[in-house]
Structures are given as C-alpha cells and as structure tokens.
Coordinates of C-alpha atoms and ligand atoms in Angstrom, one line a residue:
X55 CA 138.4 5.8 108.7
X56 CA 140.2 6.3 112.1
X57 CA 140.7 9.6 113.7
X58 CA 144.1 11.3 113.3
X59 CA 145.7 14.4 114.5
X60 CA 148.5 16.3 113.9
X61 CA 150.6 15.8 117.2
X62 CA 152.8 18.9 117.7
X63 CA 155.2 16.0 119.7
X64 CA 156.2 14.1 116.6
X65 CA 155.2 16.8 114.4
X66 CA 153.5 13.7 112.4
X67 CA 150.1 13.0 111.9
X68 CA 148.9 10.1 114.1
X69 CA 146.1 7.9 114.9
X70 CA 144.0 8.5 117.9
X71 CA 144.1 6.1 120.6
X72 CA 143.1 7.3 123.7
X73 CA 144.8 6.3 127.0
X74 CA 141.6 4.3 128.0
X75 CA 140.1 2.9 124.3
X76 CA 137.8 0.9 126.3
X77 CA 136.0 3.7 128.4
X78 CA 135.7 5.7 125.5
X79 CA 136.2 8.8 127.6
X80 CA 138.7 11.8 126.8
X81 CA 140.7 13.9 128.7
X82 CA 141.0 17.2 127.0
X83 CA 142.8 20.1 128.4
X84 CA 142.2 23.7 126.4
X85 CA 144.4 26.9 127.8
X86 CA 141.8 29.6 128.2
X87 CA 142.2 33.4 128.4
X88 CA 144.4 35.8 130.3
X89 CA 141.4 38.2 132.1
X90 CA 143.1 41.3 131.8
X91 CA 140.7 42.4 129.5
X92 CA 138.4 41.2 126.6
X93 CA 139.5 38.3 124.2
X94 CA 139.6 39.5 121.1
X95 CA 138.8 37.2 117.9
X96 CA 141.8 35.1 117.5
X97 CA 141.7 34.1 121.0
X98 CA 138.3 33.0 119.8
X99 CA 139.7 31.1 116.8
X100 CA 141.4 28.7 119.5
X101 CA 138.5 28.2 121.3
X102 CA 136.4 27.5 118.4
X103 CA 139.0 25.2 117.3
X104 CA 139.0 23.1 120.7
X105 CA 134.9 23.7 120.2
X106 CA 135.1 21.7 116.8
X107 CA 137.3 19.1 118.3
X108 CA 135.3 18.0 121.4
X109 CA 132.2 18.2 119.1
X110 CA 133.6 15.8 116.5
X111 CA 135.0 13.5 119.2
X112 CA 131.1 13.2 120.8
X113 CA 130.1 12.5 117.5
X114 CA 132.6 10.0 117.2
X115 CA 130.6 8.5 120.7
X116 CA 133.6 9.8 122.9
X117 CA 132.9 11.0 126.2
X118 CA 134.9 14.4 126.6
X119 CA 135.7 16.2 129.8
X120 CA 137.2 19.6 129.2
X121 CA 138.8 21.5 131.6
X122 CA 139.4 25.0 130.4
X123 CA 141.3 27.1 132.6
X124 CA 141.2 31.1 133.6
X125 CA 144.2 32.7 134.2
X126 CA 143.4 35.4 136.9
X127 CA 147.1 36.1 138.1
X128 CA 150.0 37.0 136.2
X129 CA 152.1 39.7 135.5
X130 CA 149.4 41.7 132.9
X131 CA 146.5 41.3 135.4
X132 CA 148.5 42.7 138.2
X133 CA 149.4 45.9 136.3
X134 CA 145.9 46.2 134.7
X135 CA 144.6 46.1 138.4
X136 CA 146.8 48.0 139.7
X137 CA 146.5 50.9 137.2
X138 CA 142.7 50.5 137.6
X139 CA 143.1 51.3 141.2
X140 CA 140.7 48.2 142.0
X141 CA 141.1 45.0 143.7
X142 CA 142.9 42.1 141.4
X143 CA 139.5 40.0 141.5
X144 CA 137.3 42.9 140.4
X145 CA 139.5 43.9 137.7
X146 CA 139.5 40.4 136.6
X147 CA 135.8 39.6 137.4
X148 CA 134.7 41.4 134.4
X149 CA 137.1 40.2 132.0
X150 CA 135.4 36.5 133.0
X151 CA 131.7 37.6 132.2
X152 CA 132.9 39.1 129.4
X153 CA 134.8 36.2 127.9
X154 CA 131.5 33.9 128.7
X155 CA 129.6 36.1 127.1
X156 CA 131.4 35.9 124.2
X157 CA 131.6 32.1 124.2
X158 CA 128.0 32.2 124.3
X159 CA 127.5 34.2 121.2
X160 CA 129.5 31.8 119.6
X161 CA 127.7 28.8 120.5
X162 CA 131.2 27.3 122.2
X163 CA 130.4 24.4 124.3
X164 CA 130.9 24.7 127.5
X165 CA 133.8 23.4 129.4
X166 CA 133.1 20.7 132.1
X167 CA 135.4 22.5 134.8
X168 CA 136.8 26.7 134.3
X169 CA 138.9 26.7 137.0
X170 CA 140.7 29.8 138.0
X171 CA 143.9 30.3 139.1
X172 CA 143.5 32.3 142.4
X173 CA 141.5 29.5 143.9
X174 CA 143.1 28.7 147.3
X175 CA 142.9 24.6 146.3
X176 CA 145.0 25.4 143.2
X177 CA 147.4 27.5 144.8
X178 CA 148.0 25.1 147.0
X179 CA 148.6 22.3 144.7
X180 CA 151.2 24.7 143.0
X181 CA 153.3 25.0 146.2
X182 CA 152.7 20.9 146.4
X183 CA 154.0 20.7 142.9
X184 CA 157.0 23.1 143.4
X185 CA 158.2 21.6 146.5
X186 CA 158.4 18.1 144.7
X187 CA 160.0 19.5 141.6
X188 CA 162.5 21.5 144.7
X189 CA 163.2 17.9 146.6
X190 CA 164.2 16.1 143.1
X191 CA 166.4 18.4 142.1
X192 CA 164.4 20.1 139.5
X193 CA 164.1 23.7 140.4
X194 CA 165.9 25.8 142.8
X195 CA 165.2 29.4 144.9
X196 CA 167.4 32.1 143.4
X197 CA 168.8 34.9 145.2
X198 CA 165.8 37.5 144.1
X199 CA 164.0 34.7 146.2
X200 CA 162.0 33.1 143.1
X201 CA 161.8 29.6 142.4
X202 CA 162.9 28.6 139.4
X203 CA 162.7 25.3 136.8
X204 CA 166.3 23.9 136.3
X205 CA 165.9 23.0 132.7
X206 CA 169.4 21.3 132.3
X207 CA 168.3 19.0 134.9
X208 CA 165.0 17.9 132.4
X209 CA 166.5 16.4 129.0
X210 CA 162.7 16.2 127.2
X211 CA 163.0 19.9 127.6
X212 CA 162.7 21.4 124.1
X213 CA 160.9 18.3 122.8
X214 CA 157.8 19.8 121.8
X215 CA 158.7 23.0 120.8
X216 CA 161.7 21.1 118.0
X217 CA 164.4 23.9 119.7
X218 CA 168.0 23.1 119.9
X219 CA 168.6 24.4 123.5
X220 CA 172.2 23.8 123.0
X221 CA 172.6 27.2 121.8
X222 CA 171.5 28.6 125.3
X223 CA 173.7 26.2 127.2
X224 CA 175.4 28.0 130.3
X225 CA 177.4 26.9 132.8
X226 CA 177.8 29.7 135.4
X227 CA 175.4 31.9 136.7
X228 CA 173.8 34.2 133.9
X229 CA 172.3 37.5 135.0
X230 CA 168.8 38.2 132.8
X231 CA 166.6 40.8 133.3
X232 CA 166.2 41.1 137.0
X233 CA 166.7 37.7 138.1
X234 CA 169.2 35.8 138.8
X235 CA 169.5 32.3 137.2
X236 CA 171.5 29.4 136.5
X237 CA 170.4 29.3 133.2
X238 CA 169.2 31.9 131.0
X239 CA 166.3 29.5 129.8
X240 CA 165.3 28.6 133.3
X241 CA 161.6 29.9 133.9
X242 CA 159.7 30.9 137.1
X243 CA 157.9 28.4 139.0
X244 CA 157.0 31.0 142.2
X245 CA 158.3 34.6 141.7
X246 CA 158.6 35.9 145.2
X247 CA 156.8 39.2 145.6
X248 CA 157.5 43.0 145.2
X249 CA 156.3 46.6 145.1
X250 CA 154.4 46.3 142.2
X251 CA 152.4 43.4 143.1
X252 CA 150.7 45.1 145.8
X253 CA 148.6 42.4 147.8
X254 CA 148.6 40.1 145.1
X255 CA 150.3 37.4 147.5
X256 CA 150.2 33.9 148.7
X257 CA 152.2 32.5 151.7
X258 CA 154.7 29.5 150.5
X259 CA 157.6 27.9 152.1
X260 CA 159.2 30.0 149.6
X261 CA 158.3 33.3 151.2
X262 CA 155.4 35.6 149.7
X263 CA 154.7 35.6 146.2
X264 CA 152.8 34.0 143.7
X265 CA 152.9 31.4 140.9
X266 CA 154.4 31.6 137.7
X267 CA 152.3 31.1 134.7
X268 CA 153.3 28.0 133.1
X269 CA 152.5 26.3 136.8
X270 CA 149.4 27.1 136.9
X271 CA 147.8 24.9 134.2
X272 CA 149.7 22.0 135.3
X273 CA 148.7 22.1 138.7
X274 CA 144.9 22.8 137.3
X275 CA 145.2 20.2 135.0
X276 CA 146.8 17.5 137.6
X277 CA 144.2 18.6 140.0
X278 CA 140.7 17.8 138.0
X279 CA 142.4 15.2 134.9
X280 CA 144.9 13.3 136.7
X281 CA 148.9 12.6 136.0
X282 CA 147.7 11.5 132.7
X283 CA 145.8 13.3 129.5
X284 CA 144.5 12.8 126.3
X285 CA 144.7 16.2 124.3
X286 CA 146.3 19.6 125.2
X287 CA 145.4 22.5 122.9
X288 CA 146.2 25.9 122.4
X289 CA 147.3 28.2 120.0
X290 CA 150.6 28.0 118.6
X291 CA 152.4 30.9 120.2
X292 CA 151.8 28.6 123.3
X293 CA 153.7 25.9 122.1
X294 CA 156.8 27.6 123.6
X295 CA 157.5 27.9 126.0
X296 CA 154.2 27.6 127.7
X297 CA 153.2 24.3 126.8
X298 CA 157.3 23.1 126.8
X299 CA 157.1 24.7 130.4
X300 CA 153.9 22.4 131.6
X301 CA 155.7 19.2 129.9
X302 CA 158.9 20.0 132.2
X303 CA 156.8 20.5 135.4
X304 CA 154.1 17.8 135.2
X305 CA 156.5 15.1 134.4
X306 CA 158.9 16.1 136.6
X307 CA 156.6 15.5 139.5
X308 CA 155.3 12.4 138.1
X309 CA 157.7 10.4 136.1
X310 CA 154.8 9.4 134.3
X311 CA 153.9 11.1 130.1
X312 CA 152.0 13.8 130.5
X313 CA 149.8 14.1 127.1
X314 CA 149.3 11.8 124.6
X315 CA 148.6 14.5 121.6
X316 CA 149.1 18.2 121.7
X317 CA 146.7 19.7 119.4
X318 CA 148.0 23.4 118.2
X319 CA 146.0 26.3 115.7
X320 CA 147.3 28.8 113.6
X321 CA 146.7 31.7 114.5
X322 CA 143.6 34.2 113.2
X323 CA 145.5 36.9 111.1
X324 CA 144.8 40.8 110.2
X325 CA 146.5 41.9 106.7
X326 CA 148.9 39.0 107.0
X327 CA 150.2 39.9 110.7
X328 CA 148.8 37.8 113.9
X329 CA 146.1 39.5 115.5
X330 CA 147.6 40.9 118.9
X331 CA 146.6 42.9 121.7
X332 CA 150.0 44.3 121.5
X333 CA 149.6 44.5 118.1
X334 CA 146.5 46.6 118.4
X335 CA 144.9 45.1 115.3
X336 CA 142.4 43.5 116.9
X337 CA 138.4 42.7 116.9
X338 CA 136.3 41.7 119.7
X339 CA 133.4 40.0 119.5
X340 CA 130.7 43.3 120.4
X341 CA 133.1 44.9 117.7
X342 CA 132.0 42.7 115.6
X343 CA 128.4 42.2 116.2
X344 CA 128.4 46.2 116.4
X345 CA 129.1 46.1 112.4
X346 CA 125.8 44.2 112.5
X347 CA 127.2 40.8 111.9
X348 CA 125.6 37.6 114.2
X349 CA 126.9 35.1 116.8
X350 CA 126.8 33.1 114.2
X351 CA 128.1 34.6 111.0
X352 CA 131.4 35.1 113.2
X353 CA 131.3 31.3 114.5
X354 CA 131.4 29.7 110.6
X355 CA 133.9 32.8 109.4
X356 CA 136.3 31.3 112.3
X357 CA 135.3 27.8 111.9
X358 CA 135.7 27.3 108.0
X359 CA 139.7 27.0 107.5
X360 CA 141.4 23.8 109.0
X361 CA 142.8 24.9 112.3
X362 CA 146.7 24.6 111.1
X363 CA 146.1 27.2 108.0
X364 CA 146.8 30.7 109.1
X365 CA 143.1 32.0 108.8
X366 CA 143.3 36.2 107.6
X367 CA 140.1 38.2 108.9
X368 CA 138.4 40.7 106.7
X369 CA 134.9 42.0 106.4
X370 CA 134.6 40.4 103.0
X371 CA 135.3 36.9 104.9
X372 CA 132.3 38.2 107.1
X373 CA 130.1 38.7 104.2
X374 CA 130.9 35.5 102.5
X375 CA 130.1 33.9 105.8
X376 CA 126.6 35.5 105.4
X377 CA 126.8 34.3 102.5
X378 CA 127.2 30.5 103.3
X379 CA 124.8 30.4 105.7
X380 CA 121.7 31.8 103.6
X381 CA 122.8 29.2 101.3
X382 CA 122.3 26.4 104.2
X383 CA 119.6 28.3 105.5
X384 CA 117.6 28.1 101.9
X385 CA 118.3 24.7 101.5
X386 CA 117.0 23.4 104.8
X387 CA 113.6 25.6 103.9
X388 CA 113.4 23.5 100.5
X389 CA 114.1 20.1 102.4
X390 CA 111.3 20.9 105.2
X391 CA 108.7 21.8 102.8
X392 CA 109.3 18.8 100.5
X393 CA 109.6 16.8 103.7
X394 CA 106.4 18.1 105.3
X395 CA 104.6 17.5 101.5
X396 CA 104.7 13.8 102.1
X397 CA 105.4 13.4 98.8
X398 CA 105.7 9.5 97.2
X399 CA 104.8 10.8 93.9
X400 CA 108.4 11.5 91.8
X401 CA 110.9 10.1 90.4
X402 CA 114.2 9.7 92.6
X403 CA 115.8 7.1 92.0
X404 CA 118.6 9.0 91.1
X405 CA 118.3 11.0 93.9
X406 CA 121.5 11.5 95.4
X407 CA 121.7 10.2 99.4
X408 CA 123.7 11.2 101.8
X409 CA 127.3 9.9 103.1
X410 CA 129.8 9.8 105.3
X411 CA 132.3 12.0 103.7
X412 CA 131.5 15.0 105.7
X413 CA 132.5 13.6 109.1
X414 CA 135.7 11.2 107.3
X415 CA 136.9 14.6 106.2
X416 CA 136.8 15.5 110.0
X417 CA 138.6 12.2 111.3
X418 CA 141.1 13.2 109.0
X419 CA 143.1 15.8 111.6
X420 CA 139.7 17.8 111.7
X421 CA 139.7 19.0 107.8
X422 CA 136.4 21.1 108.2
X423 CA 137.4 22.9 104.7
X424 CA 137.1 19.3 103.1
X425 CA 133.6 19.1 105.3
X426 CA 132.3 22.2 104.1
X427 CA 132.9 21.6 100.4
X428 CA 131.3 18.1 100.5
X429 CA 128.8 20.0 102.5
X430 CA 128.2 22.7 99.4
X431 CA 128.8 20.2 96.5
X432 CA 126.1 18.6 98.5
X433 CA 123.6 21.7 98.6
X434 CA 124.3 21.8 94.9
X435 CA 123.4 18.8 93.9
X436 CA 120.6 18.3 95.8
X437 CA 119.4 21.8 95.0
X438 CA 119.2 20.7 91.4
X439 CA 117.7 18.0 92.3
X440 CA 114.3 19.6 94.0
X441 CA 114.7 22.3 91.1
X442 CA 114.1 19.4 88.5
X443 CA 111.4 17.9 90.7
X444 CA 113.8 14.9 91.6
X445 CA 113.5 15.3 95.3
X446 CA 110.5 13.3 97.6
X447 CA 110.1 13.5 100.8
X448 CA 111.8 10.1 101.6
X449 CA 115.6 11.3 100.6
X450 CA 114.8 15.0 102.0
X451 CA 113.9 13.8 105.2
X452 CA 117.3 11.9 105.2
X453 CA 119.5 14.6 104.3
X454 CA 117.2 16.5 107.0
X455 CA 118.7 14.2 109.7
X456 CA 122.3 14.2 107.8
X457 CA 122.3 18.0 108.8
X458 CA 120.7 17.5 112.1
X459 CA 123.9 15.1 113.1
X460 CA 126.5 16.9 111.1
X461 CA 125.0 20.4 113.1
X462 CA 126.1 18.7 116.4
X463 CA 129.5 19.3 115.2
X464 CA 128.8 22.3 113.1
X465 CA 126.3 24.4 115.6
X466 CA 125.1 26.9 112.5
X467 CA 121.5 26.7 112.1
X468 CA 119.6 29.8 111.8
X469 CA 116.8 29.3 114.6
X470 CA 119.4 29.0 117.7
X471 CA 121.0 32.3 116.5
X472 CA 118.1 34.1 118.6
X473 CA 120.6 33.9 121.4
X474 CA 119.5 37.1 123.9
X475 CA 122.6 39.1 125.4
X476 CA 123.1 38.9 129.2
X477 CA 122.5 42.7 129.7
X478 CA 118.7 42.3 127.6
X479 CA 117.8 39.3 129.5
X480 CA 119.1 40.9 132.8
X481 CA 117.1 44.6 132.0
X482 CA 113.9 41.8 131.2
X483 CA 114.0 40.6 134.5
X484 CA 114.6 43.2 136.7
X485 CA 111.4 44.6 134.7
X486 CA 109.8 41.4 135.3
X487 CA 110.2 42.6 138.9
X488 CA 109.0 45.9 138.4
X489 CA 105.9 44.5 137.1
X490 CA 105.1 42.2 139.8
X491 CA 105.8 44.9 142.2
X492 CA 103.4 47.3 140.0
X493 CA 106.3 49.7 138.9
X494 CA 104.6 50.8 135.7
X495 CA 106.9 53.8 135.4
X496 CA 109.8 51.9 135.6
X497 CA 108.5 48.6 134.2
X498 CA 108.5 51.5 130.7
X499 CA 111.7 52.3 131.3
X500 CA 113.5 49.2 131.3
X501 CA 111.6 48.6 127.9
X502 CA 112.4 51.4 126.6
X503 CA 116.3 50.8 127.7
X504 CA 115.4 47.1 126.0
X505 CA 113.9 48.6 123.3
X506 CA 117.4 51.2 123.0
X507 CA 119.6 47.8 122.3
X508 CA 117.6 46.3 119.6
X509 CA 115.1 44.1 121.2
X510 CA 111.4 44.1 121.8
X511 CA 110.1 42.6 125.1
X512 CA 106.9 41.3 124.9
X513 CA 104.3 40.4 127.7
X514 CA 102.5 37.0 127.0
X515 CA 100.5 34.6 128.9
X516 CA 103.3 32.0 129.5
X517 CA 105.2 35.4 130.7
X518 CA 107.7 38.3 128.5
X519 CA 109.2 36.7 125.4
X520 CA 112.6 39.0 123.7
X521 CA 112.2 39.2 120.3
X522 CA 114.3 41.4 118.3
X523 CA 113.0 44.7 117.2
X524 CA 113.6 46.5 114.3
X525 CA 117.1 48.1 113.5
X526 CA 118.7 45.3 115.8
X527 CA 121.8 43.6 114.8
Ligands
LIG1169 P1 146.0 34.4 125.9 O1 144.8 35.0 126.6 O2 146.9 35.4 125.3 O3 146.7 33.4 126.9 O4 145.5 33.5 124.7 C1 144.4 32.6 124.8 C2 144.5 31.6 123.7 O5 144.3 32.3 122.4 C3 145.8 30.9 123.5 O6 145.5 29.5 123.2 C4 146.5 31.5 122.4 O7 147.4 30.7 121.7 C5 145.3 31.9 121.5 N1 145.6 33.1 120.6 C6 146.1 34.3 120.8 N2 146.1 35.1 119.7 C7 145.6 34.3 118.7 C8 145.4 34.5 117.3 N3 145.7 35.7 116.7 N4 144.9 33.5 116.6 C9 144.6 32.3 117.2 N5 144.8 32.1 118.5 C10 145.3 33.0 119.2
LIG1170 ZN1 148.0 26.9 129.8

C-alpha cells in the first residue's frame, strides 16, 4: 500500500510523493518548544508524533532530515527572564537541557539540526527575509516602528487554516492593542523594541528590535531545508496563525510552494480540556517519572492513539501502558527461549507467520492504534500457540525479527529503558574524578548523593557501571 497523510492543506487524505521520489530523501520540518520553561506532556505528544513519523518513513527506506527548531526569543521568554532577573540566554539555557532531557527519556530521535532562534546567522536571515517581503510590497513599518505582514496583499492567506478572512476585512487604519495596523489580522514580522525588552535587541534597517515569532521558523527552515519542503508538523493550535503566518512569509519571498503536506496532532487532553501551561493542568515528564512510571511507559501511553484523536491523560492510561508492555515484554521472553531451544521437533504447520499489516496500518495516515491491535491480536495468537506447544524455533525466530523491525518504529523494548539521567551520569563522573585523584571522602559522597536518586554505581574492571538500586523509579 502507499503512504498517505492527512494534509491539513486540502483537508483530504493524500498519497505521499515526495518533491524528489528519486532521492528518496525527506525534508521534514517539526516546530519545537518555546524555552520559557519545561514542556510539559502534550508538548511531548507532538513530538512523539513527529518521532513516529520520521521513524515509519526510515522504515519505509526514506532518508529524513529533521530540522527541529528552539524558540529562544519571544514575548514569554523575555518576561520569564526578565522576572528571573537573569540574562535571556541563561533563563532559556535551562529550559533547553531540560527539554533534551526529556526527549531522551522518551527515546525521541534526534533531530538532524535544533537550531535556535538567537543565533546571529538566523537573525540575519530574518532581516534578509523581511526586507524582501518590505521591497515586494508584502509588509510595511507601522508607526510604533514594527514591521508588519500585509495580509490583503497575500491571497493564499487563510488557506491552511480553512478561515473566511472576509470577516476581518478593513480598509482604513485599525487600532489593536498597541499597534498600529492596516489590518487587524496583519501580524508582526520585526516588533521594534521597548522598555520591557531590556537588552533583548538586534540592530535592523528597521531600528532595534527583534523578530516576531512566525519569522523565525521560516527563516530557520529556508536557511538549513531550502525554498522547498516535504512535511511541516506541529500541533494543531499552530495551524493558525502560526503555520498560516510561515505559508504567507516563505512564499512571499520565494514565489515558489512552500510544503508539500502539513502534518497536524490533536492535542494530549486533561479531563476533556487541552493540557495548557495557562491552563495549569499540566504534567512534565520528572512529574511523571516521580509517580514512579518509566521513560517508557510514558512513550507508548502517548504513542498508542492515532495522532488526529484527541488523546485524554489519566494515571489509569499510565497503568494500562504498564500493562501493554509486560504483555510485549512476556511474549518476547517466550519467543527467545523457544528460539534459543533450537527446537525442530513440533508441529507448526499451522503456526501463524508474521505480515505486513502492522506497518500497512502505519502507511495508512500513521494509524498506530490499527498497528497495535494487529500487534496484540498477534501476541494472542501466538501466545496460544507456544501454550499448545505449536511454536518451534523456526517461526519464533521470525516473529523475533518482525518485532526487531517493527521496534525501529515503535522504540518500546524493555532492555533500552535502562536509560541513566544526565544528573546520575554527571554525579558518576565527577566521582570517577574523585577517584582518580584519590578523593575517597568525596568519591563516598557522590555515591551516596547517586545512591539518594535511585541508582547504584558500581566499580568494575572495564570501569563504574549505574545500575538501579532498590526503591528507584
Ligand atoms: P509551544 O512550546 O507552546 O510552542 O508548543 C510546542 C509544540 O507542542 C507545538 O507543536 C504545539 O502545537 C504542541 N502542543 C502544545 N500543547 C499541546 C497539547 N496539549 N497536546 C499536543 N500538542 C501540544
Ligand atoms: Zn514554528
């Protein structure tokens, strides 16, 4: 079966063909987190999202490279900075770790590029981008000395996001908020600078001040994927105006189609509302982990519901993730042993082999609840199957290496969940140091501060090896 999306553009689902079929390589372009402090699970739903995509599409024997960027600069980080009394990069430096950290836990792929939006090449890319947007007609300086996109001026605009902008149609000059527009759906390409944003500033031919969000990831993505890309993603509170915004700008400049498929999750829910930082019903990952649930068990309870059904989190969802994987995890004990018995000697010739369903199911707009049941229904029957001494080694090996090649995609198997946090591995090392230097007071302490967050550091001859200790999540 081909590979089809839903494409947020035609609101239809499609058949994937990338710009280049023959190269088999993939432009993919994933919005990444605002670092004004920690991303809390749904932000992780998105990512995991774009985590199962990229996956399947390597399976698939595409070549992906994923640009996911960081946005350091915008209005929240500028106030979280400035009420932390610290410099904008080292309020935002943590939020980064953190986030990576995260990732980590959750076994998310790394992105080829993270670029961030502060960096001098990108900023002045922006300014290039603005300027050609300026010269064409597109955007305009205001009085409040912004720069702003003239959205009458674009007739895609609305295109993506299905909105009737005839409704905001304006002629004069509309006064909103504190800026002064044409239009009242005209965003902010530069936002000249003020008060409040201290020395948070770039020089532009503009005046001092800094970009506006939805810039930013265009001029990131034009910068490291070209005028041209194959997938966008995000969640679906970016679809307006965000990614409408990024459509306007990047084809403004170029004349050219900016993406070929925008790719768009529901969003992780808490008793039927979004989960929202403003909201204040939210989960991070240590939150999680802190309840004694794994990397892991959080990865498959955000993983199992096709990315365009609203997903609600509960603890009980948590436990019947635990749940699932013990279930995988017993099965794939049963299949080594019979596999490792070498046995010829029984009957299978009903023995049930595996198929292709589980990764049609994903060609088909990424349905990984379809997956997992043909995954179960699978365990099932092949359960029975050993129970009644139907199983040799021959089909267990095979569905041995089904699981190792439907894992690239899936990423949930047991022995990889060992994954040591940054904090024990850093505390290991700098009592690695200790020890070569002869320390042994503090050499204890760092084990005992090891020791305090779950894990057990022992010394062996190829060097210290973490384990987890007892009581540890
Ligand atoms: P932000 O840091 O707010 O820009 O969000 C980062 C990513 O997380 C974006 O792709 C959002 O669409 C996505 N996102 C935010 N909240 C949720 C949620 N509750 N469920 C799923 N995705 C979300
Ligand atoms: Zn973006």
């Amino acid at each position: 079966m081909a590979l089809r999306f839903f494409n947020t553009y035609s609101r239809e689902i499609e058949e994937f063909e990338p710009r280049d079929p023959t190269a088999r390589s993939i432009r993919m372009y994933t919005c990444g987190p605002t670092v004004y402090s920690r991303a809390h699970i749904g932000n992780f739903r998105a990512y995991i999202f774009e985590d199962l995509l990229q996956r399947h599409l390597e399976l698939r024997g595409y070549k992906v490279h994923r640009v996911m960027n960081i946005t350091d600069v915008e209005d929240k980080t500028i106030r979280g900075a400035r009420e932390a009394g610290i410099p904008l990069q080292k309020f935002t430096e943590q939020f980064k770790d953190a986030f990576f950290e995260d990732a980590h836990m959750l076994r998310i792929k790394r992105a080829d590029d993270y670029p961030a939006a502060t960096d001098q090449r990108y900023i002045a890319r922006m300014i290039e981008m603005i300027s050609a947007l300026i010269s064409k007609g597109l955007a305009y300086q205001a009085d409040d000395k912004s720069v702003y996109f003239r959205i009458n001026k674009f007739p895609d605009y609305g295109k993506l996001a299905h909105f009737d902008l005839t409704q905001l149609q304006s002629t004069g000059r509309v006064k909103h908020d504190e800026y002064d527009k044409e239009h009242i759906g005209d965003f902010a390409l530069w936002k000249a600078w003020d008060e409040a944003d201290g020395d948070v500033k770039w020089d532009s031919p503009w005046g001092p001040g800094r970009p506006g969000w939805h810039i930013e990831c265009s001029a990131m993505s034009m910068a490291l994927l070209g005028d041209q890309i194959d997938i966008h993603c995000g969640g679906v509170d970016n679809i307006f105006p965000h990614h409408e915004a990024e459509i306007a700008q990047s084809e403004g400049v170029t004349g050219k189609k900016f993406v070929r498929y925008w790719l768009h999750c529901a969003h992780l829910l808490v008793d039927g509302q979004k989960m929202a930082k403003s909201l204040g019903n939210f989960y991070t990952v240590p939150d999680v982990l802190a309840k004694s649930y794994t990397g892991r068990e959080l990865r498959y309870a955000l993983l199992r519901v096709h990315y365009r059904v609203p997903l609600n989190f509960t603890w009980e969802g948590m436990n019947e993730a635990r749940e699932s994987l013990a279930r995988i995890d017993d099965w794939l004990a049963r299949l080594r042993q019979i596999a490792k018995s070498g046995n010829v000697q029984r009957s299978t010739a009903n023995a049930q082999r595996p198929t292709t369903a589980f990764e049609d199911a994903l060609d088909d707009d990424l349905n990984i609840s379809a997956a997992l049941g043909f995954l179960f229904e699978s365990i099932r029957e092949t359960n029975r199957a050993m129970d009644q001494n139907k199983m040799d080694a021959a089909p267990a090996s095979e569905w041995l290496d089904w699981w190792k090649r439907i894992n690239t995609v899936l990423d949930l198997e047991a022995e990889a969940d060992v994954v040591v946090p940054h904090e024990v591995a850093q505390l290991a090392e700098e009592r690695e140091n200790a020890r070569r230097e002869k320390n042994w007071k503090r050499s204890d302490e760092l084990r005992d501060r090891i020791s305090a967050l779950g894990w057990e550091v022992r010394d062996t001859k190829d060097g210290p090896k973490l384990t987890r200790g007892a009581g540890s999540a």
